[in-house]
Coordinates of C-alpha atoms in Angstrom, one line a residue:
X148 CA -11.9 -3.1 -15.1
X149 CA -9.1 -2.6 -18.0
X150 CA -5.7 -3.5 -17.5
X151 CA -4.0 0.1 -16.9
X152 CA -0.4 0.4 -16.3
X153 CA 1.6 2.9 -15.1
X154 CA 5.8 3.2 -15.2
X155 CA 7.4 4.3 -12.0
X156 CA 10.7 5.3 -11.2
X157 CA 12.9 4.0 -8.5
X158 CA 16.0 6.4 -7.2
X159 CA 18.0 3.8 -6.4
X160 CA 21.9 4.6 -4.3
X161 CA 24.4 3.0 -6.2
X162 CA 28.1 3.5 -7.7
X163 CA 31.5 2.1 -7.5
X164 CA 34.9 2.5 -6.5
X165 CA 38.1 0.7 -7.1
X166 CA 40.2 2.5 -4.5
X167 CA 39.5 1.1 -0.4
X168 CA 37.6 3.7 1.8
X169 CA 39.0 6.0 4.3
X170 CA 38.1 8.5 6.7
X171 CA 39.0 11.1 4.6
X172 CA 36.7 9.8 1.6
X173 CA 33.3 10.5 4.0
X174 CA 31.5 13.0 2.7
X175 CA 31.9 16.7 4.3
X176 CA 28.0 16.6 5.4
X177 CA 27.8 14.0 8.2
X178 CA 25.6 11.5 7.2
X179 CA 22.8 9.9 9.8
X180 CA 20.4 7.2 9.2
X181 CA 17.1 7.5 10.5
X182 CA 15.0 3.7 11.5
X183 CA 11.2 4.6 11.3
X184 CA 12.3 8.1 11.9
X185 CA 14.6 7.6 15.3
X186 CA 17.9 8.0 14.7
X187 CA 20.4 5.4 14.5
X188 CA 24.1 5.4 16.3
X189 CA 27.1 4.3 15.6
X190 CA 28.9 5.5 18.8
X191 CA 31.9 6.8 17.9
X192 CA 31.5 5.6 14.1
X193 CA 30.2 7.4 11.2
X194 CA 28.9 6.4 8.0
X195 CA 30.8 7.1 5.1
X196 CA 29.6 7.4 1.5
X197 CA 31.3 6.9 -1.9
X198 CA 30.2 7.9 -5.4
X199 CA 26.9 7.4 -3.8
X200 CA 26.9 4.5 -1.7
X201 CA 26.6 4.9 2.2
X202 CA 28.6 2.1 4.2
X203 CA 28.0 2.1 7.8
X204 CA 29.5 -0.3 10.7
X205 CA 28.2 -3.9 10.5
X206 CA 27.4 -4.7 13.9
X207 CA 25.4 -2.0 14.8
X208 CA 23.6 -2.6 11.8
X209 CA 22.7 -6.3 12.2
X210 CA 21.5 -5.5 16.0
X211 CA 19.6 -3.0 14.9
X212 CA 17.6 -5.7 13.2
X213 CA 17.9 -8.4 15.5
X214 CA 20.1 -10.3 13.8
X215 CA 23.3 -12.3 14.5
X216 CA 26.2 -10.8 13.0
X217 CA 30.0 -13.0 12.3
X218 CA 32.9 -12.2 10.5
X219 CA 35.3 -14.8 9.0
X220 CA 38.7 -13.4 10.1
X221 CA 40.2 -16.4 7.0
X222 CA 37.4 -15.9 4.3
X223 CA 36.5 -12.3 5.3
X224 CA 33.0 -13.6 4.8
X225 CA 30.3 -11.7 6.6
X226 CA 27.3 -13.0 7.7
X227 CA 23.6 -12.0 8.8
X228 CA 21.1 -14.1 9.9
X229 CA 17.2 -13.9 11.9
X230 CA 14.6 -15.7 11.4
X231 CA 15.1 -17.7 8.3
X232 CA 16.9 -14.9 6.6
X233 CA 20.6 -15.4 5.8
X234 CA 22.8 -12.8 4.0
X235 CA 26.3 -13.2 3.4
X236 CA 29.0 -10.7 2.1
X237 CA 32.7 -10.7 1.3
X238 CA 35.3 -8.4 2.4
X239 CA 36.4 -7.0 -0.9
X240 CA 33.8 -8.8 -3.1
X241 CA 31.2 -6.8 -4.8
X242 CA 28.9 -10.6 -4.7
X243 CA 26.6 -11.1 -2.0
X244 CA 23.7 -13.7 -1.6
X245 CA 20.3 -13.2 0.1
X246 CA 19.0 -16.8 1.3
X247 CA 21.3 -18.2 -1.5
X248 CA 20.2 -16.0 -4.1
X249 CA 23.3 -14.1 -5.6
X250 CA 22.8 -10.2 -5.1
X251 CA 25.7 -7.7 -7.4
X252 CA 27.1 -5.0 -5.2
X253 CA 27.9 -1.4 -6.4
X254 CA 30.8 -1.3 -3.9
X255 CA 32.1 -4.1 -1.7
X256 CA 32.6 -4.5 2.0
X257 CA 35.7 -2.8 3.3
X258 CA 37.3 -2.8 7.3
X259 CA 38.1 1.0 8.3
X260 CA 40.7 1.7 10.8
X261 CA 39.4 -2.3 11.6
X262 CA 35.6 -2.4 11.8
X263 CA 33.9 -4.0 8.9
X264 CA 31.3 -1.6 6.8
X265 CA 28.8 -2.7 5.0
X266 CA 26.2 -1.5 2.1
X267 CA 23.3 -0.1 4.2
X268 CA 20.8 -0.5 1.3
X269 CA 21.5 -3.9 0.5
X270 CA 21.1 -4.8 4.1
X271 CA 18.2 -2.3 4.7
X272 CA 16.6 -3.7 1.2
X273 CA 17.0 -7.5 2.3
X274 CA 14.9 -6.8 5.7
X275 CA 12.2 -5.5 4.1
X276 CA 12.7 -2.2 4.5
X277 CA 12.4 0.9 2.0
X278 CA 15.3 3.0 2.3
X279 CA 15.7 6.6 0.8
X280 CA 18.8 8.8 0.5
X281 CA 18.3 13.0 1.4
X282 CA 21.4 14.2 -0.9
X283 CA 20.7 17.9 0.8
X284 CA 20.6 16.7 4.4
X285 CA 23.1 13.7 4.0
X286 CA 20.1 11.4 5.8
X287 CA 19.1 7.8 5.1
X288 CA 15.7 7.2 6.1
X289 CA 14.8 3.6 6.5
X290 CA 11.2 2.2 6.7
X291 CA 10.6 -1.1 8.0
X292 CA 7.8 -3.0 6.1
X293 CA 4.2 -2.1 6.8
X294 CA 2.2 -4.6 8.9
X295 CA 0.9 -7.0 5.9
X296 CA -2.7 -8.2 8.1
X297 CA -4.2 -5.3 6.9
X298 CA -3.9 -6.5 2.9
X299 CA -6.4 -9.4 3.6
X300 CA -8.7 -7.0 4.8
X301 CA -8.5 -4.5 1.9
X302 CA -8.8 -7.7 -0.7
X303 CA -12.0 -8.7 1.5
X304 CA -13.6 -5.0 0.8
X305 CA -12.4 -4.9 -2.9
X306 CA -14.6 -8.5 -2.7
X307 CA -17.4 -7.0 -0.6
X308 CA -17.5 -3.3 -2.2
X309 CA -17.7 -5.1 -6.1
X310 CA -20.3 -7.8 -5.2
X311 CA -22.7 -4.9 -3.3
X312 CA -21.4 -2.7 -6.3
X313 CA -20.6 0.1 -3.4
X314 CA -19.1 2.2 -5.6
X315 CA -18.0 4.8 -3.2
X316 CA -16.6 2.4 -0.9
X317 CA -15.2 0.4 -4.0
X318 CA -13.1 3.7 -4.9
X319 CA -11.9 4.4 -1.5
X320 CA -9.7 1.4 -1.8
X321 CA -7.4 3.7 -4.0
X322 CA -5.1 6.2 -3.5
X323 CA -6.2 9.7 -4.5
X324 CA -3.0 9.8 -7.1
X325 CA -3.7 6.3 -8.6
X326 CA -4.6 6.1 -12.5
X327 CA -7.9 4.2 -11.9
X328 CA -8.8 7.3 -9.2
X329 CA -9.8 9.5 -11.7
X330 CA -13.6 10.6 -13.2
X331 CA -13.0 8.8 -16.9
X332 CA -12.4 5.6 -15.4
X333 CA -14.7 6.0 -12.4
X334 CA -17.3 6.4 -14.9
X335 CA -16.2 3.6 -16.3
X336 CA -16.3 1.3 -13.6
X337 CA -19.7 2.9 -12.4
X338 CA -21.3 2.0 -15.8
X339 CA -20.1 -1.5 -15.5
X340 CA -21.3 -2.0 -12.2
X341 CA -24.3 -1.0 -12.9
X342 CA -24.8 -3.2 -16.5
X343 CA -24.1 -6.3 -14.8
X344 CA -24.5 -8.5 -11.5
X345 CA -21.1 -10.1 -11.3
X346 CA -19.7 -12.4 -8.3
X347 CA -16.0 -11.8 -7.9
X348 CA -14.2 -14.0 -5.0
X349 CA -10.5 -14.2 -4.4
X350 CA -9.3 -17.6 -4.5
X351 CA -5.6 -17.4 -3.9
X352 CA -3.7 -13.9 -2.8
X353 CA 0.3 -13.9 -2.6
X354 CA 2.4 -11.1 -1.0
X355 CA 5.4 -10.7 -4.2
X356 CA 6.9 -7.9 -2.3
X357 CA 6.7 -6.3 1.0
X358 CA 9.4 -3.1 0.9
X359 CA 8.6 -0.5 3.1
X360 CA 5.1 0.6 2.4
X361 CA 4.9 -0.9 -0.3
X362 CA 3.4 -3.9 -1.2
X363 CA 2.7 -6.1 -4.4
X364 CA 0.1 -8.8 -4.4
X365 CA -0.7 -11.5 -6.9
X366 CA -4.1 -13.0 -6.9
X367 CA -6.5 -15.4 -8.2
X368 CA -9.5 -14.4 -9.0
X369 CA -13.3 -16.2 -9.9
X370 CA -16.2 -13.7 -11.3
X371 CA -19.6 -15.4 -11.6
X372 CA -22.3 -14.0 -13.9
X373 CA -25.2 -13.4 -12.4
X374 CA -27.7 -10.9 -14.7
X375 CA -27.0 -8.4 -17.2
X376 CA -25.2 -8.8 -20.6
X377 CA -24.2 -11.9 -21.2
X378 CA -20.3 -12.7 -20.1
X379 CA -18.9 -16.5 -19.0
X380 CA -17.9 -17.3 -15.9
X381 CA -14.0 -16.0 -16.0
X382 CA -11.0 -16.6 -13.9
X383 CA -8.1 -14.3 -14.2
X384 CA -4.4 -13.6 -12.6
X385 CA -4.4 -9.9 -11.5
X386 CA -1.6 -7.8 -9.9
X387 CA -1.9 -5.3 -7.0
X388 CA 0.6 -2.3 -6.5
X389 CA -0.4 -1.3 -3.1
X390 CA 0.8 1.7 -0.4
X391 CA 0.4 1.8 2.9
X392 CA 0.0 5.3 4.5
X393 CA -2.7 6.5 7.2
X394 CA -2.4 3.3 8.7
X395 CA -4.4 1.6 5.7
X396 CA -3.1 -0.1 2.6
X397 CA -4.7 1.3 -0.5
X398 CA -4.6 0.2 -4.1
X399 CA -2.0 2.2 -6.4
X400 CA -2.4 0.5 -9.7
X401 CA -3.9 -3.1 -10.8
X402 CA -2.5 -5.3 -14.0
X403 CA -4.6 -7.8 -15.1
X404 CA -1.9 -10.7 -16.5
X405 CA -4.4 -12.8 -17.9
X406 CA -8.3 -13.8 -18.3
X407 CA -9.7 -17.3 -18.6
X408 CA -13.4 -17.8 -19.9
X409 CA -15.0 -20.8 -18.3
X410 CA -18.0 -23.3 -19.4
X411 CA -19.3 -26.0 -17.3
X412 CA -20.8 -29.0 -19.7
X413 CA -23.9 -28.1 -18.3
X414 CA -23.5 -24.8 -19.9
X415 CA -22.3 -26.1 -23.0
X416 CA -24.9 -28.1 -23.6
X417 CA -27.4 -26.5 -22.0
X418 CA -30.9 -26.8 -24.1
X419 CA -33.3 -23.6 -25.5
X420 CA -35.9 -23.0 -27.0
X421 CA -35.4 -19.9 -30.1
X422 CA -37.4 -18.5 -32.7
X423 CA -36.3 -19.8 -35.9
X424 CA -35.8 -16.5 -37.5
X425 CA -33.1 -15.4 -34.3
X426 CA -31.3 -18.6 -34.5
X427 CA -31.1 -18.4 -38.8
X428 CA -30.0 -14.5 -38.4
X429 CA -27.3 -15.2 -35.6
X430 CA -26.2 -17.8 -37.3
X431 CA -25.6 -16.3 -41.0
X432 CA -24.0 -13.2 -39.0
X433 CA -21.3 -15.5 -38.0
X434 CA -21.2 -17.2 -41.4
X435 CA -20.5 -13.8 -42.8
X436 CA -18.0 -13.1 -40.1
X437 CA -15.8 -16.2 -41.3
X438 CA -16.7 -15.0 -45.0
X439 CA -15.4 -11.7 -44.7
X440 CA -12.5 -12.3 -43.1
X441 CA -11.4 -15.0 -45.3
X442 CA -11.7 -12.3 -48.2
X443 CA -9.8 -9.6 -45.8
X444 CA -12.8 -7.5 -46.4
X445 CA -12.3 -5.3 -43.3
X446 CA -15.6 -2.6 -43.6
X447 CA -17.5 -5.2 -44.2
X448 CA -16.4 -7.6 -40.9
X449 CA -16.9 -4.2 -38.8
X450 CA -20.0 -3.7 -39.4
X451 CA -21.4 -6.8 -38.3
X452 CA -20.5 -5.5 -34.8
X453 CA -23.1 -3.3 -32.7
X454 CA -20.2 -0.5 -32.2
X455 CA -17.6 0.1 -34.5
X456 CA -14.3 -1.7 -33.0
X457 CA -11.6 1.0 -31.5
X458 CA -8.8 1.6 -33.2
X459 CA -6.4 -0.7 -31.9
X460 CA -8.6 -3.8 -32.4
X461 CA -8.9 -3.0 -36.2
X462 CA -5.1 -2.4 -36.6
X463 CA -5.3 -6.1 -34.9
X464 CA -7.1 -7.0 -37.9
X465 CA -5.5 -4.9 -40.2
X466 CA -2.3 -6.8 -39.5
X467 CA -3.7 -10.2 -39.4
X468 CA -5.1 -9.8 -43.1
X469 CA -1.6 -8.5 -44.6
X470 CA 0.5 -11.4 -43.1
X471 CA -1.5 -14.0 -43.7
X472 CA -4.2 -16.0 -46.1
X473 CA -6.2 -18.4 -44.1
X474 CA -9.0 -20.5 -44.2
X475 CA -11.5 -21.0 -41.6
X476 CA -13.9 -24.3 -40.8
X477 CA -16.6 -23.2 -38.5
X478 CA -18.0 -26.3 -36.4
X479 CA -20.8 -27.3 -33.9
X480 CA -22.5 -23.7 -33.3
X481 CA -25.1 -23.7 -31.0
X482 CA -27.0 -21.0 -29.1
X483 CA -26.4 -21.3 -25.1
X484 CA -28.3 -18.3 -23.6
X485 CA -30.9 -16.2 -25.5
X486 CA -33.2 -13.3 -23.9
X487 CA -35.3 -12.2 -27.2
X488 CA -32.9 -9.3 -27.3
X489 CA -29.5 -10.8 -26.8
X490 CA -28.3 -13.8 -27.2
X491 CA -24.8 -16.1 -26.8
X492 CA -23.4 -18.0 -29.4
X493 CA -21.3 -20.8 -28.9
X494 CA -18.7 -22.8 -31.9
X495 CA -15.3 -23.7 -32.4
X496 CA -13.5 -22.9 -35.6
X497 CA -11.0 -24.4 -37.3
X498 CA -7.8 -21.4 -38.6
X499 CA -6.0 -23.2 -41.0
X500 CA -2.6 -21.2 -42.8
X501 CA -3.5 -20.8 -46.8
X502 CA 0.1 -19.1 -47.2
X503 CA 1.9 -16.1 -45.4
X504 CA 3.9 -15.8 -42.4
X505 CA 4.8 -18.8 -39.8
X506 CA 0.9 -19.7 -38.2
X507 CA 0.2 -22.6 -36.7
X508 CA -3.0 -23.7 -37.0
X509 CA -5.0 -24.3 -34.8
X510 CA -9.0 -24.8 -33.4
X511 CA -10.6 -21.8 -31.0
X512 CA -13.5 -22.5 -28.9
X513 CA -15.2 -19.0 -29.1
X514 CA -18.8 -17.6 -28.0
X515 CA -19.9 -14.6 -29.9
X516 CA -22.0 -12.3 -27.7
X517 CA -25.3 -11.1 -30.0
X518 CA -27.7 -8.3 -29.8
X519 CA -30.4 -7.0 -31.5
X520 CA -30.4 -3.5 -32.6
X521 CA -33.2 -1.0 -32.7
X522 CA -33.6 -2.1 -36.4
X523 CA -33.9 -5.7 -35.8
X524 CA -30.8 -6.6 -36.9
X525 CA -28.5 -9.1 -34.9
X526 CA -24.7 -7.8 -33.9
X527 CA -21.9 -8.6 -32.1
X528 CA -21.5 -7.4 -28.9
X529 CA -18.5 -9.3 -27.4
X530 CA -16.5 -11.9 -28.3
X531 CA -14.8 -14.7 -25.7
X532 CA -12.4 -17.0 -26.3
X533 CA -12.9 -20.2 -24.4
X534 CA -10.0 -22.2 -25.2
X535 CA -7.7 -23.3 -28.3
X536 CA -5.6 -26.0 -29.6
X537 CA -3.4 -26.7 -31.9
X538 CA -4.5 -28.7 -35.1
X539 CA -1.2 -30.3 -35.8
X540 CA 0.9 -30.6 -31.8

């Protein structure tokens, strides 16, 4: 599946105000804050709101939560606590710290007619919570964090749903508005399903944020090749946006951070049998690959792929050729899988910088994925970098 991102915005309350607050500063809407939809009182407080920030009573506030709630009367220092969590504010100071961590406040702490108010977002924010601000109804709506179980479950039937390639149960895990949850790139992911047998396991999950119902999840993930076109064993860092709504969470958007291709020794060196006519034509297609792009003849390097490379990968190329000169040393390449039709070639190469930009050379462990074509001809059909190291650390 291909890294797809998508930018979203956040409405966030903020502002600031040099002068102290006052009754008369409130807003002329009453404002009310809603917990999980019930309504939250004050008693005979009300919250008050300047240039867009809503401060409401501390105490009710931190017992709201659970917490324990002291005031400094010397220091003016305010402080929160439950269950590991510790936040401290400052009468008058727009610095606050979460667990130690240092947090800048739009609008400081401030007693009223001598009750302490407080930021509700920041407070709302550090609990977990996702809070919201209703500029026509003058309503805060707080929602505390969805029950985070139910994210090991949905990794388990990504897992299950890939593995069985279930691809209607696999696209259930997304939201209907999500950017993979659409026909091009269910196609997509259809196709690929059905071209190969992959294993997929999550080795490590970690919950980065938990706000209201929404969640984001880092991961570690192993995908073993099992049939199909050939593809190494791979390893990658992925990250999960996920909702929670309907009393499931559902994937909103994944970002693959990084992909590691993986070769046991037994792999490496593992020991075929080819025709010598494949292994000679395989072989002089990636001498001409290293030829041609030593000479920057760009037509010529595309062509020795079995589909014309998009757009963005020639640019890649493009660039490469008009910044620098270098020379390439092609070493040890041996065939490690081989069908009749396809067939994986594995070498290292040496990039060395004949002049142009700064380039530091270096050595790339790379297998070259080859097919043959209607016409007999052997292509490229992928290409996998396995590792690479500098010539000169």
């Amino acid at each position: 599946m291909k890294k797809l991102q998508l930018a979203l915005a956040a409405l966030l309350l903020s502002g600031a105000c040099a002068l102290p607050a006052s009754p008369a500063s409130a807003a002329s809407k009453p404002i009310t804050v809603q917990i999980d939809q019930k309504a939250l009182s004050f008693g005979d407080l009300t919250p008050v709101q300047q240039e867009g920030t809503v401060l409401v009573p501390m105490r009710a506030l931190f017992q709201k939560y659970g917490a324990q709630a002291s005031l400094d009367a010397k220091t003016g220092v305010i402080t929160g606590a439950k269950n590991g969590l510790r936040i401290q504010l400052q009468l008058g100071s727009k610095r606050a710290t979460i667990n130690g961590q240092a947090v800048q406040l739009s609008l400081a702490p401030q007693k009223i007619n001598g009750t302490v108010y407080v930021p509700l977002r920041l407070i709302g924010e550090a609990f977990g919570c996702s809070v919201a601000w209703n500029a026509k109804s003058g309503m805060v709506s707080i929602t505390s964090p969805a029950d985070p179980s139910g994210i090991k479950t949905l990794l388990s039937q990504y897992v299950e749903y890939s593995n069985t390639e279930n691809l209607e149960g696999f696209m259930s895990l997304f939201t209907s508005d999500s950017p993979l949850n659409v026909p091009a790139v269910r196609s997509q992911i259809q196709a690929a399903l059905a071209a190969s047998d992959m294993k997929t396991a999550v080795e490590q999950a970690s919950i980065l944020k938990l706000q209201g119902n929404d969640a984001i999840v880092q991961t570690v993930e192993s995908t073993s090749h099992i049939s199909g076109p050939y593809e190494p064993d791979q390893r990658s860092s992925n990250t999960y946006h996920l909702i929670y709504a309907k009393d499931n969470w559902r994937i909103r958007d994944v970002t693959i951070n990084g992909v590691q291709y993986l070769l046991s020794d037994a792999q490496r060196n593992v020991q075929l049998t080819v025709p010598a006519e494949d292994a000679e034509a395989v072989q002089t297609v990636l001498k001409n690959y290293y030829d041609y792009a030593a000479k920057k003849q760009a037509d010529a390097l595309f062509g020795l792929f079995e589909k014309e490379p998009q757009a963005s990968e020639q640019a890649g190329y493009t660039q490469a050729f008009q910044n620098y000169d270098l020379a390439y040393t092609v070493e040890n390449s041996r065939i490690i899988a081989y069908s009749g039709k396809e067939c994986a070639l594995l070498f290292n190469v040496a990039i060395r910088k004949v002049k142009g930009s700064d380039y530091k050379d270096n050595r790339n462990e790379i297998v070259f994925r080859m097919v043959k074509n209607a016409d007999g001809q052997w292509k490229i059909g992928g290409t996998f970098v396995i590792g690479s190291t500098p010539l000169n650390p």
